[in-house]
């Protein structure tokens, strides 16, 4: 079994080959040393020069010795495509692996699995000799809200839905809406998949209707693929759809005016509600104004601030929040 130092040397040399340009004047050994250092390989210039000499035997790489410093490059016409992944690619794959799994069709995911495994092996082999091999142990993504366990999604349902979306085919589903007493059978035209927090949604139109709706994947109990082409609205754009506030389950925007505490104002200075947000200090509080999406998520956020915020306008929102808080307070008396 090869030693970790041997594996590190092979990995370093592979990175060197990927750094070489495809035409003269090439890259110098000093610049190669600097690039390798950025990738986490601590190596002296003499070792780089020795590696280049060794690599010039089995690989079609040339040294431009017409002037100093010498430059190294791939022989014109030779293939510079190497099957191995770079250290940066390995780190990227390991960091996004969990994010990609619920979003990619199984067929594509299967082809990527080999790369995920290769990335894991590469980083594992470098852990003792390269500081970058420990990077994944040092970074995490933590959601700002209360962490909730993701719902279970039927693997067959996910596979069929992803495939139908990929090939623009209709699907028939048995769907149980959040507040429905029983499930219903619907024919959907898949448009997109969106991951919102811990929940994945299918964006689609139903039957012959043109209004776009969201279907939580974990509420799809059964699905059947069809050969019928999906009707995709000509003007549908996923980014525009998201920007409209649809994923906030709202409709339109409103101009929020409120009084906030010093603590909340400090937080909103760093992470604003909108680009046009303003905060004006008045006596012992701050006056907040911002254009926000009119949604249940906005109401959740306001209610989560407790006595740290008082809605002033719009009046209908102030009345909604007041009614909800009075009802909640009554449960504690």
Coordinates of C-alpha atoms in Angstrom, one line a residue:
X1 CA 0.0 0.0 0.0
X2 CA 1.5 3.4 -1.0
X3 CA 2.5 5.8 1.7
X4 CA 0.7 9.1 2.2
X5 CA 3.9 11.0 1.1
X6 CA 3.9 9.0 -2.1
X7 CA 0.3 9.8 -2.8
X8 CA 0.9 13.5 -2.0
X9 CA 3.8 13.5 -4.5
X10 CA 1.6 12.0 -7.2
X11 CA -1.2 14.4 -6.5
X12 CA 1.2 17.3 -6.6
X13 CA 2.7 16.2 -9.9
X14 CA -0.8 15.8 -11.3
X15 CA -1.7 19.3 -10.3
X16 CA 1.5 20.5 -12.0
X17 CA 0.5 18.9 -15.3
X18 CA -2.9 20.6 -15.1
X19 CA -1.2 24.0 -14.5
X20 CA 0.9 23.8 -17.6
X21 CA -0.2 25.9 -20.6
X22 CA -0.7 24.5 -24.0
X23 CA 1.7 26.8 -25.9
X24 CA 5.0 28.5 -25.3
X25 CA 6.6 30.4 -23.7
X26 CA 5.1 28.3 -20.9
X27 CA 5.1 28.7 -17.1
X28 CA 8.3 28.9 -15.1
X29 CA 9.2 26.6 -12.2
X30 CA 9.0 29.5 -9.8
X31 CA 5.5 30.4 -10.9
X32 CA 4.5 26.7 -10.7
X33 CA 5.8 26.7 -7.1
X34 CA 3.7 29.7 -6.3
X35 CA 0.5 28.1 -7.8
X36 CA 1.2 24.9 -6.0
X37 CA 1.5 26.8 -2.7
X38 CA -1.9 28.4 -3.3
X39 CA -3.3 24.8 -3.6
X40 CA -1.7 23.8 -0.3
X41 CA 1.4 22.1 -1.5
X42 CA 4.5 23.2 0.4
X43 CA 7.3 22.5 -2.0
X44 CA 10.6 24.1 -2.9
X45 CA 11.5 25.3 -6.4
X46 CA 14.2 22.6 -6.8
X47 CA 11.6 19.9 -6.2
X48 CA 9.4 21.5 -8.9
X49 CA 12.2 21.5 -11.3
X50 CA 13.0 17.8 -10.5
X51 CA 9.3 16.9 -10.9
X52 CA 9.2 18.6 -14.3
X53 CA 12.2 16.7 -15.5
X54 CA 10.7 13.4 -14.4
X55 CA 7.3 14.2 -15.9
X56 CA 8.8 15.1 -19.3
X57 CA 9.6 11.4 -19.8
X58 CA 6.1 9.8 -19.8
X59 CA 4.2 13.0 -20.8
X60 CA 4.6 15.2 -23.9
X61 CA 5.7 18.3 -22.1
X62 CA 8.5 20.6 -23.3
X63 CA 10.9 23.1 -21.8
X64 CA 11.3 26.4 -23.6
X65 CA 15.0 27.0 -23.1
X66 CA 15.4 29.8 -25.5
X67 CA 15.6 32.3 -22.7
X68 CA 15.7 32.4 -18.9
X69 CA 13.8 31.7 -16.9
X70 CA 12.8 28.5 -18.7
X71 CA 9.1 27.9 -19.3
X72 CA 7.3 24.5 -19.4
X73 CA 4.3 23.8 -21.6
X74 CA 2.4 20.9 -23.3
X75 CA 3.7 19.9 -26.7
X76 CA 1.4 21.5 -29.3
X77 CA -1.1 19.0 -30.6
X78 CA -0.9 16.8 -27.5
X79 CA -3.9 16.3 -25.3
X80 CA -3.7 18.2 -22.0
X81 CA -7.0 16.8 -20.7
X82 CA -6.3 14.7 -17.6
X83 CA -8.9 12.4 -16.1
X84 CA -8.0 13.3 -12.5
X85 CA -9.7 16.1 -10.6
X86 CA -7.8 19.1 -9.2
X87 CA -7.7 19.8 -5.5
X88 CA -10.0 22.8 -6.0
X89 CA -12.4 20.6 -7.9
X90 CA -12.3 17.9 -5.1
X91 CA -13.0 20.5 -2.4
X92 CA -15.9 22.0 -4.5
X93 CA -17.5 18.6 -5.1
X94 CA -17.3 17.6 -1.4
X95 CA -18.9 20.9 -0.4
X96 CA -21.8 20.8 -2.8
X97 CA -22.5 17.1 -2.8
X98 CA -25.3 17.2 -0.3
X99 CA -26.8 20.3 -2.0
X100 CA -26.8 18.7 -5.4
X101 CA -28.3 15.3 -4.5
X102 CA -32.0 16.5 -4.2
X103 CA -31.8 18.7 -7.3
X104 CA -30.2 16.4 -9.9
X105 CA -32.0 13.6 -11.8
X106 CA -30.8 10.2 -10.7
X107 CA -29.3 9.4 -14.1
X108 CA -27.0 12.5 -13.8
X109 CA -26.4 11.9 -10.2
X110 CA -25.2 8.4 -10.9
X111 CA -22.6 9.7 -13.4
X112 CA -21.4 12.3 -10.8
X113 CA -21.2 9.7 -8.0
X114 CA -17.8 8.5 -9.3
X115 CA -16.5 12.1 -9.2
X116 CA -17.9 12.5 -5.6
X117 CA -16.0 9.3 -4.6
X118 CA -12.9 10.5 -6.4
X119 CA -13.0 13.8 -4.6
X120 CA -13.4 12.0 -1.2
X121 CA -10.4 9.7 -2.0
X122 CA -8.2 12.6 -3.1
X123 CA -8.9 14.7 0.0
X124 CA -8.4 11.7 2.3
X125 CA -5.0 10.9 0.7
X126 CA -3.9 14.5 1.3
X127 CA -5.0 15.0 4.9
X128 CA -1.6 14.4 6.5
X129 CA 0.5 16.3 3.9
X130 CA -1.7 19.1 2.6
X131 CA -3.5 21.6 4.8
X132 CA -6.2 22.0 2.1
X133 CA -7.2 18.4 2.7
X134 CA -8.8 19.5 6.0
X135 CA -10.8 22.4 4.5
X136 CA -14.1 20.5 4.5
X137 CA -13.7 19.9 8.2
X138 CA -13.4 23.6 8.8
X139 CA -16.4 25.1 7.0
X140 CA -20.2 24.6 7.5
X141 CA -23.4 26.2 6.3
X142 CA -25.9 26.8 9.1
X143 CA -29.4 28.0 8.3
X144 CA -30.3 31.3 10.2
X145 CA -33.8 30.0 11.2
X146 CA -34.7 27.2 13.6
X147 CA -33.2 24.0 12.0
X148 CA -36.0 21.6 11.0
X149 CA -35.5 18.0 9.9
X150 CA -36.3 17.6 6.2
X151 CA -39.4 15.6 5.3
X152 CA -39.0 12.2 3.7
X153 CA -39.3 12.2 -0.1
X154 CA -40.1 8.9 -1.9
X155 CA -37.0 8.1 -4.0
X156 CA -39.1 6.7 -6.8
X157 CA -41.3 9.9 -6.9
X158 CA -38.2 12.1 -7.0
X159 CA -36.6 10.1 -9.8
X160 CA -39.8 10.1 -11.9
X161 CA -40.4 13.8 -11.4
X162 CA -36.8 14.8 -12.2
X163 CA -36.8 12.7 -15.4
X164 CA -40.1 14.2 -16.5
X165 CA -38.7 17.7 -15.8
X166 CA -35.5 16.8 -17.8
X167 CA -37.4 15.6 -20.9
X168 CA -40.4 18.0 -20.6
X169 CA -43.0 15.3 -20.1
X170 CA -46.3 15.4 -18.2
X171 CA -46.8 13.4 -15.0
X172 CA -49.8 12.2 -13.1
X173 CA -49.6 12.5 -9.4
X174 CA -51.5 11.7 -6.2
X175 CA -51.0 14.8 -4.1
X176 CA -52.1 15.7 -0.6
X177 CA -52.2 19.4 -0.1
X178 CA -51.2 20.8 3.4
X179 CA -54.8 21.5 4.5
X180 CA -56.7 19.0 2.4
X181 CA -58.7 16.3 3.9
X182 CA -57.8 13.8 1.2
X183 CA -55.4 13.5 -1.7
X184 CA -56.3 14.3 -5.3
X185 CA -55.1 13.0 -8.7
X186 CA -53.6 15.8 -10.9
X187 CA -51.9 16.0 -14.3
X188 CA -48.9 18.3 -14.0
X189 CA -46.7 20.1 -16.5
X190 CA -43.3 20.3 -14.7
X191 CA -41.5 23.6 -15.1
X192 CA -38.8 23.6 -12.4
X193 CA -37.5 22.2 -9.1
X194 CA -36.6 24.6 -6.3
X195 CA -35.1 23.8 -2.9
X196 CA -36.4 26.1 -0.3
X197 CA -34.7 25.4 3.1
X198 CA -35.4 21.8 3.9
X199 CA -38.3 21.4 1.5
X200 CA -38.1 20.7 -2.3
X201 CA -40.9 22.0 -4.5
X202 CA -42.0 21.2 -8.0
X203 CA -43.0 24.3 -9.9
X204 CA -45.7 23.3 -12.4
X205 CA -49.1 24.0 -14.0
X206 CA -52.0 21.6 -13.7
X207 CA -54.2 20.1 -16.3
X208 CA -55.0 22.9 -18.9
X209 CA -54.7 25.7 -16.4
X210 CA -52.0 28.4 -16.9
X211 CA -51.5 29.5 -13.3
X212 CA -48.2 28.3 -11.9
X213 CA -48.3 26.5 -8.6
X214 CA -45.9 24.9 -6.1
X215 CA -46.1 21.2 -5.2
X216 CA -44.0 19.9 -2.2
X217 CA -42.3 16.7 -3.3
X218 CA -42.9 15.0 0.1
X219 CA -46.6 15.4 -0.4
X220 CA -46.6 13.5 -3.7
X221 CA -47.6 10.0 -2.7
X222 CA -47.6 8.4 -6.2
X223 CA -46.4 9.5 -9.6
X224 CA -46.8 8.1 -13.1
X225 CA -44.7 9.2 -16.0
X226 CA -46.4 9.8 -19.4
X227 CA -45.2 10.3 -22.9
X228 CA -47.2 13.5 -23.4
X229 CA -45.1 16.6 -23.8
X230 CA -45.4 19.2 -21.1
X231 CA -46.9 22.6 -22.0
X232 CA -44.3 25.1 -21.0
X233 CA -45.4 28.8 -20.9
X234 CA -43.5 30.8 -23.4
X235 CA -42.8 33.6 -21.0
X236 CA -41.8 31.5 -18.0
X237 CA -38.5 32.4 -16.4
X238 CA -37.5 30.6 -13.2
X239 CA -35.4 33.5 -11.9
X240 CA -38.2 36.0 -12.6
X241 CA -40.7 33.7 -10.9
X242 CA -38.5 33.5 -7.8
X243 CA -37.9 37.2 -7.8
X244 CA -41.7 37.8 -7.9
X245 CA -41.9 36.4 -4.4
X246 CA -43.7 33.1 -5.3
X247 CA -41.4 31.1 -3.0
X248 CA -42.4 33.3 -0.1
X249 CA -46.0 32.3 -0.8
X250 CA -47.0 35.9 -1.2
X251 CA -48.4 38.2 -3.8
X252 CA -47.0 41.6 -4.6
X253 CA -45.1 43.9 -2.3
X254 CA -46.0 46.4 0.4
X255 CA -44.3 49.4 2.1
X256 CA -43.6 48.4 5.7
X257 CA -43.4 51.1 8.3
X258 CA -42.6 50.1 11.9
X259 CA -40.9 51.0 15.1
X260 CA -38.0 48.7 16.1
X261 CA -35.8 48.2 19.2
X262 CA -32.1 49.1 19.2
X263 CA -31.2 45.4 19.0
X264 CA -33.3 44.7 16.0
X265 CA -32.2 48.0 14.3
X266 CA -28.5 46.9 14.7
X267 CA -29.3 43.6 13.1
X268 CA -31.1 45.2 10.2
X269 CA -28.3 47.6 9.6
X270 CA -26.1 44.5 8.8
X271 CA -28.7 42.4 7.0
X272 CA -31.3 44.7 5.5
X273 CA -34.9 43.8 4.6
X274 CA -34.6 45.5 1.2
X275 CA -32.4 47.7 -0.8
X276 CA -34.5 50.7 -0.1
X277 CA -34.6 50.1 3.7
X278 CA -34.2 53.2 5.9
X279 CA -33.7 53.3 9.7
X280 CA -34.2 56.6 11.5
X281 CA -33.5 56.9 15.3
X282 CA -36.5 58.5 17.1
X283 CA -36.2 58.8 20.9
X284 CA -35.7 55.4 22.4
X285 CA -36.5 53.4 19.2
X286 CA -35.9 53.4 15.4
X287 CA -38.4 54.1 12.6
X288 CA -38.1 51.4 9.9
X289 CA -39.3 51.6 6.3
X290 CA -38.8 49.0 3.6
X291 CA -40.4 47.5 0.6
X292 CA -41.0 43.8 1.2
X293 CA -43.0 40.9 -0.2
X294 CA -46.5 40.6 1.2
X295 CA -46.3 37.0 2.4
X296 CA -46.9 34.7 5.3
X297 CA -43.1 34.6 5.7
X298 CA -43.1 38.3 6.4
X299 CA -45.8 37.7 9.1
X300 CA -43.8 34.9 10.6
X301 CA -40.7 37.2 10.8
X302 CA -42.6 40.0 12.4
X303 CA -44.2 37.7 15.0
X304 CA -40.8 36.2 15.7
X305 CA -39.5 39.6 16.9
X306 CA -41.9 39.8 19.8
X307 CA -41.9 43.2 21.4
X308 CA -38.9 44.2 19.3
X309 CA -41.1 45.6 16.5
X310 CA -44.4 47.5 16.2
X311 CA -46.0 47.6 12.8
X312 CA -47.4 51.1 11.9
X313 CA -48.3 50.7 8.3
X314 CA -50.0 49.3 6.3
X315 CA -53.0 49.3 8.7
X316 CA -54.3 45.9 7.6
X317 CA -51.0 44.3 8.5
X318 CA -50.9 46.1 11.9
X319 CA -54.4 44.8 12.6
X320 CA -53.4 41.2 11.6
X321 CA -50.4 41.2 13.8
X322 CA -52.2 42.8 16.7
X323 CA -55.0 40.2 16.5
X324 CA -52.5 37.3 16.4
X325 CA -50.5 38.6 19.3
X326 CA -53.6 39.1 21.4
X327 CA -54.7 35.6 20.7
X328 CA -51.3 34.3 21.6
X329 CA -51.1 36.3 24.8
X330 CA -54.5 34.9 25.8
X331 CA -53.1 31.4 25.7
X332 CA -50.6 32.3 28.4
X333 CA -53.1 33.8 30.9

